[in-house]
Short mmCIF file of C-alpha atoms in Angstrom, two decimals:
data_model
loop_
_atom_site.label_atom_id
_atom_site.label_comp_id
_atom_site.label_asym_id
_atom_site.label_seq_id
_atom_site.Cartn_x
_atom_site.Cartn_y
_atom_site.Cartn_z
CA MET A 176 -86.67 -61.14 53.44
CA CYS A 177 -84.48 -61.36 49.79
CA ASP A 178 -87.17 -63.58 47.35
CA LYS A 179 -83.73 -64.28 44.73
CA THR A 180 -82.62 -67.44 45.31
CA PHE A 181 -79.24 -68.20 45.11
CA ILE A 182 -77.94 -71.08 43.42
CA LEU A 183 -74.12 -71.78 43.81
CA THR A 184 -72.31 -74.21 41.42
CA ASP A 185 -69.68 -76.20 41.74
CA LYS A 186 -66.20 -75.45 38.76
CA VAL A 187 -65.39 -77.57 36.81
CA GLU A 188 -61.74 -78.40 35.64
CA PHE A 189 -61.17 -80.23 32.69
CA VAL A 190 -56.77 -80.80 31.61
CA PRO A 191 -57.39 -83.14 28.49
CA ASP A 192 -54.12 -85.87 28.09
CA GLU A 193 -52.46 -86.42 24.68
CA GLU A 194 -54.81 -88.93 23.35
CA MET A 195 -57.56 -86.15 24.05
CA LYS A 196 -56.03 -83.70 22.77
CA LYS A 197 -55.16 -85.33 19.53
CA GLU A 198 -58.40 -86.53 18.69
CA LEU A 199 -59.43 -83.24 19.26
CA TRP A 200 -57.22 -81.72 16.60
CA PHE A 201 -58.12 -84.43 14.51
CA ASN A 202 -61.26 -83.83 14.35
CA ILE A 203 -60.93 -80.22 14.29
CA ASN A 204 -58.07 -80.31 11.09
CA ALA A 205 -61.28 -83.17 9.53
CA SER A 206 -64.17 -80.84 9.40
CA ALA A 207 -61.91 -78.21 7.89
CA PHE A 208 -61.06 -79.75 5.02
CA VAL A 209 -64.00 -80.73 4.49
CA TYR A 210 -65.66 -77.32 4.62
CA ASN A 211 -63.02 -76.61 2.23
CA LYS A 212 -63.68 -79.67 0.03
CA THR A 213 -67.93 -79.02 0.20
CA LEU A 214 -66.46 -75.16 -0.76
CA GLU A 215 -64.14 -76.23 -3.75
CA TYR A 216 -67.17 -78.76 -5.55
CA SER A 217 -69.23 -76.30 -5.07
CA ILE A 218 -67.45 -73.16 -6.37
CA TYR A 219 -66.94 -75.60 -9.15
CA HIS A 220 -70.66 -76.69 -9.93
CA GLU A 221 -71.42 -72.34 -9.52
CA ASN A 222 -68.45 -71.98 -12.15
CA LEU A 223 -70.19 -74.83 -14.40
CA VAL A 224 -73.36 -73.89 -14.12
CA LYS A 225 -72.60 -69.79 -15.19
CA GLU A 226 -69.82 -70.18 -18.20
CA PHE A 227 -70.74 -73.46 -19.74
CA THR A 228 -74.53 -73.85 -19.00
CA ILE A 229 -73.19 -77.68 -17.36
CA GLY A 230 -76.28 -78.56 -15.32
CA ASN A 231 -79.17 -76.98 -14.08
CA LYS A 232 -78.73 -74.08 -11.17
CA PHE A 233 -78.80 -75.68 -7.68
CA LYS A 234 -79.39 -75.16 -3.93
CA VAL A 235 -77.02 -75.37 -1.48
CA ASN A 236 -78.78 -77.38 1.13
CA ARG A 237 -77.97 -80.36 3.59
CA THR A 238 -78.61 -82.79 0.26
CA TYR A 239 -76.03 -81.05 -1.16
CA THR A 240 -73.86 -81.18 1.07
CA GLN A 241 -74.43 -84.14 2.53
CA LYS A 242 -73.23 -85.78 -1.37
CA ILE A 243 -70.58 -83.88 -1.24
CA VAL A 244 -69.46 -85.87 2.70
CA LYS A 245 -70.29 -89.75 0.87
CA THR A 246 -68.54 -88.61 -1.87
CA LEU A 247 -65.41 -87.55 0.55
CA LYS A 248 -65.46 -90.35 2.50
CA LYS A 249 -64.92 -92.50 -0.38
CA HIS A 250 -62.21 -90.33 -1.60
CA TYR A 251 -60.32 -89.89 1.86
CA PRO A 252 -60.80 -93.01 4.20
CA PHE A 253 -59.37 -90.79 6.94
CA LEU A 254 -62.45 -89.14 7.76
CA LYS A 255 -64.99 -92.90 8.21
CA ASP A 256 -62.52 -92.54 11.64
CA ALA A 257 -63.64 -88.83 12.05
CA ASP A 258 -67.16 -89.97 11.52
CA SER A 259 -68.80 -88.62 14.68
CA THR A 260 -71.98 -91.58 16.40
#
């Protein structure tokens, strides 16, 4: 006899409607925008420290990134719509 157990699973097909597609693309674009702006802020700050010795060297971590995201939400209100709960 065979000692292996086989588990059968059902396949479920997910078919998004137009509203779901719009929401998905909005969230993807918003996250790409936040990523690019965070990178831009980081490079700008790094250049200030290197070239002009303004400020301190910093570590890019979650706290630093959250500060940038909070600032971005103040300047770009559409990012509040993409905020996950």
